[in-house]
Structure formats: C-alpha cells, structure tokens
mmCIF file of C-alpha atoms and ligand atoms in Angstrom:
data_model
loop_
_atom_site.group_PDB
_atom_site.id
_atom_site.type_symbol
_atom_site.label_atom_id
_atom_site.label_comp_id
_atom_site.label_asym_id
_atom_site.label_seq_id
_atom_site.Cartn_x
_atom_site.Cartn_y
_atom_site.Cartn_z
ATOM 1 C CA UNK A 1 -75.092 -3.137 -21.149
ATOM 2 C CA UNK A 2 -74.660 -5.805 -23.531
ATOM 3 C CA UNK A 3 -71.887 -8.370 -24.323
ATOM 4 C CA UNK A 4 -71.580 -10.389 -27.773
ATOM 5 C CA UNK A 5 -69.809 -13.381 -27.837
ATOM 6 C CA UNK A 6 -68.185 -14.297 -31.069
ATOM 7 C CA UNK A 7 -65.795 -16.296 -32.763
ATOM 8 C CA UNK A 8 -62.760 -15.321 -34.474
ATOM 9 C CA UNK A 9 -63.533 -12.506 -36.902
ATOM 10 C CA UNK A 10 -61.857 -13.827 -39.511
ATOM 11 C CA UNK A 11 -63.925 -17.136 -40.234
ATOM 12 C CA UNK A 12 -67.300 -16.248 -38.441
ATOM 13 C CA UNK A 13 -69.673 -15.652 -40.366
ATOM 14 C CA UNK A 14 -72.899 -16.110 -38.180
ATOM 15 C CA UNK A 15 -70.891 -13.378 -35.789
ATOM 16 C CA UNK A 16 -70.715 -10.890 -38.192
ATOM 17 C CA UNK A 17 -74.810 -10.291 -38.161
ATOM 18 C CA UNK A 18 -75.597 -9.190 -35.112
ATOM 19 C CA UNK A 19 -71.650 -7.251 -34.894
ATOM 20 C CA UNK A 20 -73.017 -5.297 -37.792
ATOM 21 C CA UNK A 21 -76.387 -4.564 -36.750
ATOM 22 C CA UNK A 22 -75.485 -3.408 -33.125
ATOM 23 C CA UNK A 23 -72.416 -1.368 -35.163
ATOM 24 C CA UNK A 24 -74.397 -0.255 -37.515
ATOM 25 C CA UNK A 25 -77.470 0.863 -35.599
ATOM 26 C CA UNK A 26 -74.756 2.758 -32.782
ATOM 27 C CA UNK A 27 -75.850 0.556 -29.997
ATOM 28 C CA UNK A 28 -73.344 0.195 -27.182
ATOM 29 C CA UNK A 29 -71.955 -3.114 -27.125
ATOM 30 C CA UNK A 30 -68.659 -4.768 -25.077
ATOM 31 C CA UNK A 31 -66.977 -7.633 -27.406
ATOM 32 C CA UNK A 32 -65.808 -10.933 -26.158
ATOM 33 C CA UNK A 33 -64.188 -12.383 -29.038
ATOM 34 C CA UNK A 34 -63.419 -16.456 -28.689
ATOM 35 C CA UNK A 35 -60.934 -18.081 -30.526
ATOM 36 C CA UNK A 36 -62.438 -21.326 -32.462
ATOM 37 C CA UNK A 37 -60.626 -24.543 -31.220
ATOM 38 C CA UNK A 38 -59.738 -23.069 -27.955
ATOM 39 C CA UNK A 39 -60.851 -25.100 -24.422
ATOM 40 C CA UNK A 40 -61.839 -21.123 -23.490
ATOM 41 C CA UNK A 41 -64.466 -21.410 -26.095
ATOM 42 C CA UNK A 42 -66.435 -24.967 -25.055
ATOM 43 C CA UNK A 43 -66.205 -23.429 -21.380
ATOM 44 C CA UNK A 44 -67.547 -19.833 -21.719
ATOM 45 C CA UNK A 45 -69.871 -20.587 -24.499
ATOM 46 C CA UNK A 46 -71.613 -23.738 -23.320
ATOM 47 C CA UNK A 47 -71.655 -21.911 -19.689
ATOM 48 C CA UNK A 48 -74.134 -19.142 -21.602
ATOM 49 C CA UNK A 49 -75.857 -21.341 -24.536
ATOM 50 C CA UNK A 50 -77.394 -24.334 -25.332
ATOM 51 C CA UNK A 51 -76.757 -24.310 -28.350
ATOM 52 C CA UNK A 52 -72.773 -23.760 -27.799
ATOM 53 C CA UNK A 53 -72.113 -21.923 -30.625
ATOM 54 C CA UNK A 54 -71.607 -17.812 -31.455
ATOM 55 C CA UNK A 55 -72.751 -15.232 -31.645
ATOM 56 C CA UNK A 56 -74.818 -14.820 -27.746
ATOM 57 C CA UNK A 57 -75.648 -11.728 -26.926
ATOM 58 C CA UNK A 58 -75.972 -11.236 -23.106
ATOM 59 C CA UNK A 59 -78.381 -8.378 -22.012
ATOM 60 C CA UNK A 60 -76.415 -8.315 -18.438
ATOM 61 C CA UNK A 61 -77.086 -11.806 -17.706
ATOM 62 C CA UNK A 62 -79.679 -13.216 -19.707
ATOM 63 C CA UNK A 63 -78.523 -14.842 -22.939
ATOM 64 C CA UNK A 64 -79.941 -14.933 -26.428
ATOM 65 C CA UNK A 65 -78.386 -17.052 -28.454
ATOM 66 C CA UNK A 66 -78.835 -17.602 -32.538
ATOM 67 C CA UNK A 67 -78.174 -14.785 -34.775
ATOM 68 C CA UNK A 68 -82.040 -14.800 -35.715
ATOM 69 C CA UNK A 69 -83.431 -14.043 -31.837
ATOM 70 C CA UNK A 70 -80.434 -12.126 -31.189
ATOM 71 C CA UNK A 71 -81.594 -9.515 -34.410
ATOM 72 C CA UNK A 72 -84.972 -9.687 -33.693
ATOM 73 C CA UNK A 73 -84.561 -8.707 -29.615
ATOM 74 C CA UNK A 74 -82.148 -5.987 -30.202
ATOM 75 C CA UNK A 75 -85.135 -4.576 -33.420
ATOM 76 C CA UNK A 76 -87.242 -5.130 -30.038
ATOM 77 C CA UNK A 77 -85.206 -3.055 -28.156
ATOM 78 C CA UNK A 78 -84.062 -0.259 -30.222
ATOM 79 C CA UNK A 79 -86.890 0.354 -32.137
ATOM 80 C CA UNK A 80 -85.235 4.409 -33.019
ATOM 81 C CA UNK A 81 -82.874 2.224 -34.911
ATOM 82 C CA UNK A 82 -85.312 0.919 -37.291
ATOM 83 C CA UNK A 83 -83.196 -2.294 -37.869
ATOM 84 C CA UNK A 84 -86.271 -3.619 -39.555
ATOM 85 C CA UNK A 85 -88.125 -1.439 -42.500
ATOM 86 C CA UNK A 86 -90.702 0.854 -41.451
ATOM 87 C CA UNK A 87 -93.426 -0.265 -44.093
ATOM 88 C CA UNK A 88 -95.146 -3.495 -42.834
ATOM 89 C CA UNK A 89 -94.673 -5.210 -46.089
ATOM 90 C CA UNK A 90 -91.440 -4.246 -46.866
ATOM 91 C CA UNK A 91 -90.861 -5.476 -43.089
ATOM 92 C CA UNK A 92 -92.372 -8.906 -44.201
ATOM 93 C CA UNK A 93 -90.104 -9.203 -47.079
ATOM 94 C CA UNK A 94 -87.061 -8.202 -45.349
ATOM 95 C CA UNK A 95 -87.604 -10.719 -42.406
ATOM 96 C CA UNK A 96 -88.549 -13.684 -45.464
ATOM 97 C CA UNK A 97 -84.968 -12.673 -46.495
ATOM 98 C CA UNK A 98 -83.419 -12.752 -43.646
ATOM 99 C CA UNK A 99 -85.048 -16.171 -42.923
ATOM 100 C CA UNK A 100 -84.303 -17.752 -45.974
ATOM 101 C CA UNK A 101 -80.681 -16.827 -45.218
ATOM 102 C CA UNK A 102 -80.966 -17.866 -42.166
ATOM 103 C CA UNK A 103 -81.785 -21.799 -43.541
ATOM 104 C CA UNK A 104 -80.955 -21.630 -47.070
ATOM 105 C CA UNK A 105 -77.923 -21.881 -49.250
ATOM 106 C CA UNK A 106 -75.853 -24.350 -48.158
ATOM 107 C CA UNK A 107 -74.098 -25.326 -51.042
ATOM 108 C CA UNK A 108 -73.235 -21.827 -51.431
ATOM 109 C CA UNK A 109 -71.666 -22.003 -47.555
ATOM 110 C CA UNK A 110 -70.349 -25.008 -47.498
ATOM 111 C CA UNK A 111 -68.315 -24.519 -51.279
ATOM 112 C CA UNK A 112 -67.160 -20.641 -49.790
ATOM 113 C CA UNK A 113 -66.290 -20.543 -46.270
ATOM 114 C CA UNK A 114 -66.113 -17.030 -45.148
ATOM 115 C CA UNK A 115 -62.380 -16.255 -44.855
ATOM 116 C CA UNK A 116 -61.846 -12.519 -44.649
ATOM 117 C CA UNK A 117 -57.863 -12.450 -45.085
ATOM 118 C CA UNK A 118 -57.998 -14.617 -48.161
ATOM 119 C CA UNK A 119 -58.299 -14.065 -52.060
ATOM 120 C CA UNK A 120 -58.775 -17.417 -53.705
ATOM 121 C CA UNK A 121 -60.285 -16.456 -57.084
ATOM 122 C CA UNK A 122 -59.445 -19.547 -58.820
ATOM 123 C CA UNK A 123 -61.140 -22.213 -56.744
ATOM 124 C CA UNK A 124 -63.597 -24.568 -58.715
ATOM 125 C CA UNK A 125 -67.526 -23.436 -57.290
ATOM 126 C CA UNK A 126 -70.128 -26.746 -57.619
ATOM 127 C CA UNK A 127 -73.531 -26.431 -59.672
ATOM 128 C CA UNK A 128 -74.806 -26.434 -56.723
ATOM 129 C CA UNK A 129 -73.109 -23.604 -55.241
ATOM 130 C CA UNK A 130 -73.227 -21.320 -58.360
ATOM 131 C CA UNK A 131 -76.753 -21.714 -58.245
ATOM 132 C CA UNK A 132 -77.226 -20.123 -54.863
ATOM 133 C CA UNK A 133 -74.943 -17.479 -56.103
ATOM 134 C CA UNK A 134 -76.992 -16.708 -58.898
ATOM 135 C CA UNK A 135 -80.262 -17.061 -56.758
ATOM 136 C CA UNK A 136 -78.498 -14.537 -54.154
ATOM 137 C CA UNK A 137 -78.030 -12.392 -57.036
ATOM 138 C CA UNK A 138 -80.944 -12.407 -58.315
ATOM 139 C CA UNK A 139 -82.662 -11.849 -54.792
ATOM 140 C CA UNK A 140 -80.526 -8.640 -54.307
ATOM 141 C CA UNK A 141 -81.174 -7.395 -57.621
ATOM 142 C CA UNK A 142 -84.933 -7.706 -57.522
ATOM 143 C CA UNK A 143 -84.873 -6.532 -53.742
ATOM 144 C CA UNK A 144 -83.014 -3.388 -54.872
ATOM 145 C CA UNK A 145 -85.087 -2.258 -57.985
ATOM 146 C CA UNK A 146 -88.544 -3.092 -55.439
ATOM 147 C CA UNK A 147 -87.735 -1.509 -52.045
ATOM 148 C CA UNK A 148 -84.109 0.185 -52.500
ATOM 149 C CA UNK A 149 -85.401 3.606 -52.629
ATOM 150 C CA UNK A 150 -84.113 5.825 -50.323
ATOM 151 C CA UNK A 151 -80.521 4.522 -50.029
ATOM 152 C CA UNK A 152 -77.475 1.822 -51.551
ATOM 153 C CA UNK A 153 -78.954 -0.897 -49.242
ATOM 154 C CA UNK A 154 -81.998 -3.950 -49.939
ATOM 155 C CA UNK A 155 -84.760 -1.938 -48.309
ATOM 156 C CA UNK A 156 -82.644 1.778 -48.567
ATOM 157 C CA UNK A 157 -81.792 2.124 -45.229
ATOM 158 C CA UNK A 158 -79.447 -0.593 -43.695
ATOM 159 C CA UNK A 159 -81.465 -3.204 -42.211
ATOM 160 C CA UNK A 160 -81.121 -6.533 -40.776
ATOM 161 C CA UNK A 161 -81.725 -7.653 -43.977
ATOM 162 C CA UNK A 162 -78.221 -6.614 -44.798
ATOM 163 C CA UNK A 163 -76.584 -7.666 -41.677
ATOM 164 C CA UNK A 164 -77.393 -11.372 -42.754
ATOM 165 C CA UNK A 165 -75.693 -11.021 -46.346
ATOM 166 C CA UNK A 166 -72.860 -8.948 -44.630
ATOM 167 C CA UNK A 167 -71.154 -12.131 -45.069
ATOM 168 C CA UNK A 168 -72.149 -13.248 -48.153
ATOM 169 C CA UNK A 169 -70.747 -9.930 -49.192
ATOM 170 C CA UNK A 170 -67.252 -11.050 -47.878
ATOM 171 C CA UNK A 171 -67.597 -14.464 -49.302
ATOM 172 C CA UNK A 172 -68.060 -13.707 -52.808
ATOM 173 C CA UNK A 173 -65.438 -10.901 -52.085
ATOM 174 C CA UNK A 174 -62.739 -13.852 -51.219
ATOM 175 C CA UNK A 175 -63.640 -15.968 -54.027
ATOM 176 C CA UNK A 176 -63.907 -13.688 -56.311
ATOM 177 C CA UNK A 177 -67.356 -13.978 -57.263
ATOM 178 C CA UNK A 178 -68.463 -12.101 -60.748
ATOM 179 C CA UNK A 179 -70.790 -9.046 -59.635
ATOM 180 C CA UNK A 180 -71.356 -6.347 -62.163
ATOM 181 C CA UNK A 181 -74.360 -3.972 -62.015
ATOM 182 C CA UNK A 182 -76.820 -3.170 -59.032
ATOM 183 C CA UNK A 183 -75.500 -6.332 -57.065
ATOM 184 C CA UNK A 184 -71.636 -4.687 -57.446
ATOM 185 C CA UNK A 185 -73.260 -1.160 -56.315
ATOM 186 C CA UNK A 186 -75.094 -3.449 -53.543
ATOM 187 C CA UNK A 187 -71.848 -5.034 -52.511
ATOM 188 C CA UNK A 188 -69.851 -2.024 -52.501
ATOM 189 C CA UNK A 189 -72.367 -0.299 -50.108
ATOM 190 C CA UNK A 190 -72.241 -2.876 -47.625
ATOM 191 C CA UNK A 191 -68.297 -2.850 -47.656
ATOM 192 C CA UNK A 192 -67.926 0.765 -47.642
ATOM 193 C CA UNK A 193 -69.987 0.314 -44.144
ATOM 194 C CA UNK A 194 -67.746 1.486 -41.492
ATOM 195 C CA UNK A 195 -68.786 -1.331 -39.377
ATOM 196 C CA UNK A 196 -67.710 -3.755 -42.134
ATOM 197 C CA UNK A 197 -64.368 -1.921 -42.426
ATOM 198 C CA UNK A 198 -63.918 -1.924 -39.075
ATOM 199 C CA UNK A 199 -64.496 -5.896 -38.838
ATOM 200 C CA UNK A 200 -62.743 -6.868 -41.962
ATOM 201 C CA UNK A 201 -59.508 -4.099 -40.169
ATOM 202 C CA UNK A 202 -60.228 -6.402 -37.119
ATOM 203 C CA UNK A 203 -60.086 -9.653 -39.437
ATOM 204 C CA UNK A 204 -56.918 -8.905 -41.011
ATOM 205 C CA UNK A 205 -54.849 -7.991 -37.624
ATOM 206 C CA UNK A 206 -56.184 -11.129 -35.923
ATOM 207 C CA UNK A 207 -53.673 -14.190 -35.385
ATOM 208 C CA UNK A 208 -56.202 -16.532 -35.940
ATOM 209 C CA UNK A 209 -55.090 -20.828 -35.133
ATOM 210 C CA UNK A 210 -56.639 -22.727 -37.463
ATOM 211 C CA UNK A 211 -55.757 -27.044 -36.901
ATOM 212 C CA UNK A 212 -53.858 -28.897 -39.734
ATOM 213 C CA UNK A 213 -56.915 -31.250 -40.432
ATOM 214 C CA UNK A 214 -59.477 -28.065 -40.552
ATOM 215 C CA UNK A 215 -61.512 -27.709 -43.728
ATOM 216 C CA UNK A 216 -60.724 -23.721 -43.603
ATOM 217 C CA UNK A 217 -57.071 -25.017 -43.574
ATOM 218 C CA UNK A 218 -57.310 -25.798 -47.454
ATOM 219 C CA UNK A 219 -58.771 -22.314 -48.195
ATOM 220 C CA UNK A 220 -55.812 -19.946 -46.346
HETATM 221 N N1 GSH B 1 -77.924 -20.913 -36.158
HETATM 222 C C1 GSH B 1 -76.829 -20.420 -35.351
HETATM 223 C C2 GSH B 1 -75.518 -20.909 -35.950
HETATM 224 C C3 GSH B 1 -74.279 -20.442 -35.229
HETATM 225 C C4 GSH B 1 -73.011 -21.171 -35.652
HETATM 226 O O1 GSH B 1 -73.023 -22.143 -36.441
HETATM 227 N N2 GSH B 1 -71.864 -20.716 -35.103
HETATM 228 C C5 GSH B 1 -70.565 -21.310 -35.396
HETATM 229 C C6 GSH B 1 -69.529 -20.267 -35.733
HETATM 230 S S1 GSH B 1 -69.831 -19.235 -37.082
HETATM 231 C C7 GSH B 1 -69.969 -21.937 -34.132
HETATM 232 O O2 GSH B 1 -70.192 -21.456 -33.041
HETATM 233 N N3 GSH B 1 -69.163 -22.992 -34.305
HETATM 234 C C8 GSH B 1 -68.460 -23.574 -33.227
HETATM 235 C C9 GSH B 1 -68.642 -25.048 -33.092
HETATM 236 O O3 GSH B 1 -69.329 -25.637 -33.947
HETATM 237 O O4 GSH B 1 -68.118 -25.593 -32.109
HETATM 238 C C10 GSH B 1 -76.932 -18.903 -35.266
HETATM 239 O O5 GSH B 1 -77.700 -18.313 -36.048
HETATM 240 O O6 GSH B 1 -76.330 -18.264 -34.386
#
C-alpha cells in the first residue's frame, strides 16, 4: 500500500503531480498531508528523504522521493494505467514535457506561486514570466493539434504529461492568465478532472498557516 507525503494542498504545487496521477489512474493511495512551517514537517520528512521536501511516496517502507521518480515508478508499476502514452514517440515527447517542466520556467513559478484559494487577476507578471506563459501556451497548443487525438488532454488520454501542468493549470487560473482557444479547452479538461476538483475542494477547506514574512503572504 502506498503513502504520499505532501504539503499543504493549497500552495503545493510539486504535490499535486503525483496526487493527480495516482487519482487519476485509480491507484490506492493513503494521504499524509504536512503542514509547511510546521516542526512535524522537518521531522517526518527528513526521517523519509534526503532531499526533505514533498511529495515522497512510500511503497510500504521504501521511499521515492521527487515528483519525477515518484511518476516514473508508479508508470513502472501500473503499467494498465498507461500513465505514459502508448506510442513510443508520443511517449518520448510526453516525458521531454514533463522534463522540461520539471527544470524549466522559473520565472513563470517564481512571478505565480500556486495559491489555489486565491484570485489575484491584477498582479503585474515580468517579461520574463509572460514569456514562459506564452511558451507554455504555445507547448500545449502544438501538443494538442499533434498527439491530442483521442481525448481533451496533451497526448488524449490523461497522462503524466498532464499531471505536471496540473498546476500550471491552477496558477494561471489564480492569476488570471488570458487563455482562449485549444489552451482554454485544454485547461478546462484538466479542471473538470475529478481528481483536480477533489484537490482544489480539499484546497479551499484547508486552514492553511502561512508566516507574516512568507513570500505567499503577499499573494493571499
Ligand atoms: N524537485 C522536487 C521539488 C520538491 C519541492 O520543492 N517541494 C517543496 C514544496 S512544493 C517543499 O517541500 N518545500 C519545503 C521546504 O523547502 O522546506 C520534486 O520534484 O519533488
């Protein structure tokens, strides 16, 4: 049986992928959700991970931490739920996606935290940041007209492709991002997800402590 360690739903982001994709795919899963900022966090986290951050997954007792490893084991795993595409190359582009995720657009994260509860349309975005947006964009457009047969998501069927934008989804969701065309249709599949409805339900009911000299502070 498996346990995922995350943070608080409302703020993390790199929880959300592997939530989604063990949701998503109907694998069994127990939550231990963390609160950032909490002494319970350092302790149980850094007693599991190295790296002493969420998401870890524990497979009973082993632990794989990093949303990347965590994604790929449970495709591993589960292979009837195809979390990767079926066709080798389409596999090859949705794992470059997922990687480039994975490392890329930080101006884009750092200018729009992911804050569930929040709707702060107005906020000024950097060069730097719009340009990831429109490279996202862009990415999700093309991705959709090449290998979106077959269903609303980047290669049809959900993927883990789509559990790594997941929270871009949310971001440009709180700030109000522009999206008209196949990248709204692409957004509004991923929220229409019941696992994303069920985490942004989760989001919203969560009392969430957030320290007065905390960057997220500015954005609530
Ligand atoms: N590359 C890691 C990044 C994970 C990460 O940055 N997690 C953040 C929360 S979203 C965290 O644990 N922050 C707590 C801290 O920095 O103490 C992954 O893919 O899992």
């Amino acid at each position: 049986m498996y346990t995922l360690i995350i943070g608080n739903k409302n703020y993390s982001s790199w929880s959300l992928r592997p939530w989604i994709a063990l949701r998503a795919a109907g694998i069994p899963f127990t939550e231990q959700k963390l609160g950032f900022f909490t002494e319970e966090f350092s302790r149980r986290v850094g007693a599991v991970s190295p790296a002493g951050l969420v998401p870890v997954l524990l497979d009973g007792e082993f632990a794989i931490w990093d949303t990347l490893a965590i994604c790929e084991y449970l495709a591993e795993r589960h292979p009837e739920a195809r979390l990767w595409p079926q066709d080798v190359r389409a596999r090859a582009r949705a794992r470059s996606l997922a990687a480039q995720m994975h490392s890329g657009f930080g101006a884009m994260r750092q200018a729009l935290p992911m804050n569930v509860e929040a709707r702060l349309p107005d906020i000024d975005v950097p060069a730097a940041a719009q340009q990831d947006i429109a490279r996202l964009q862009a990415l999700w457009r093309d991705t959709r007209a090449e290998f979106g047969q077959g269903g609303p998501f980047l290669f049809g069927q959900f993927s883990i492709a789509d559990a790594f934008f997941a929270p871009v989804v949310s971001r440009f969701t709180t700030y109000g991002i522009e999206a008209t065309g196949p990248v709204r249709d692409y957004m509004d599949a991923v929220l229409a997800l019941p696992a994303m409805q069920e985490w942004i339900r989760d989001a919203l009911a969560e009392a969430t402590f957030v320290p007065e000299d905390e960057p997220y502070r500015k954005h609530r």
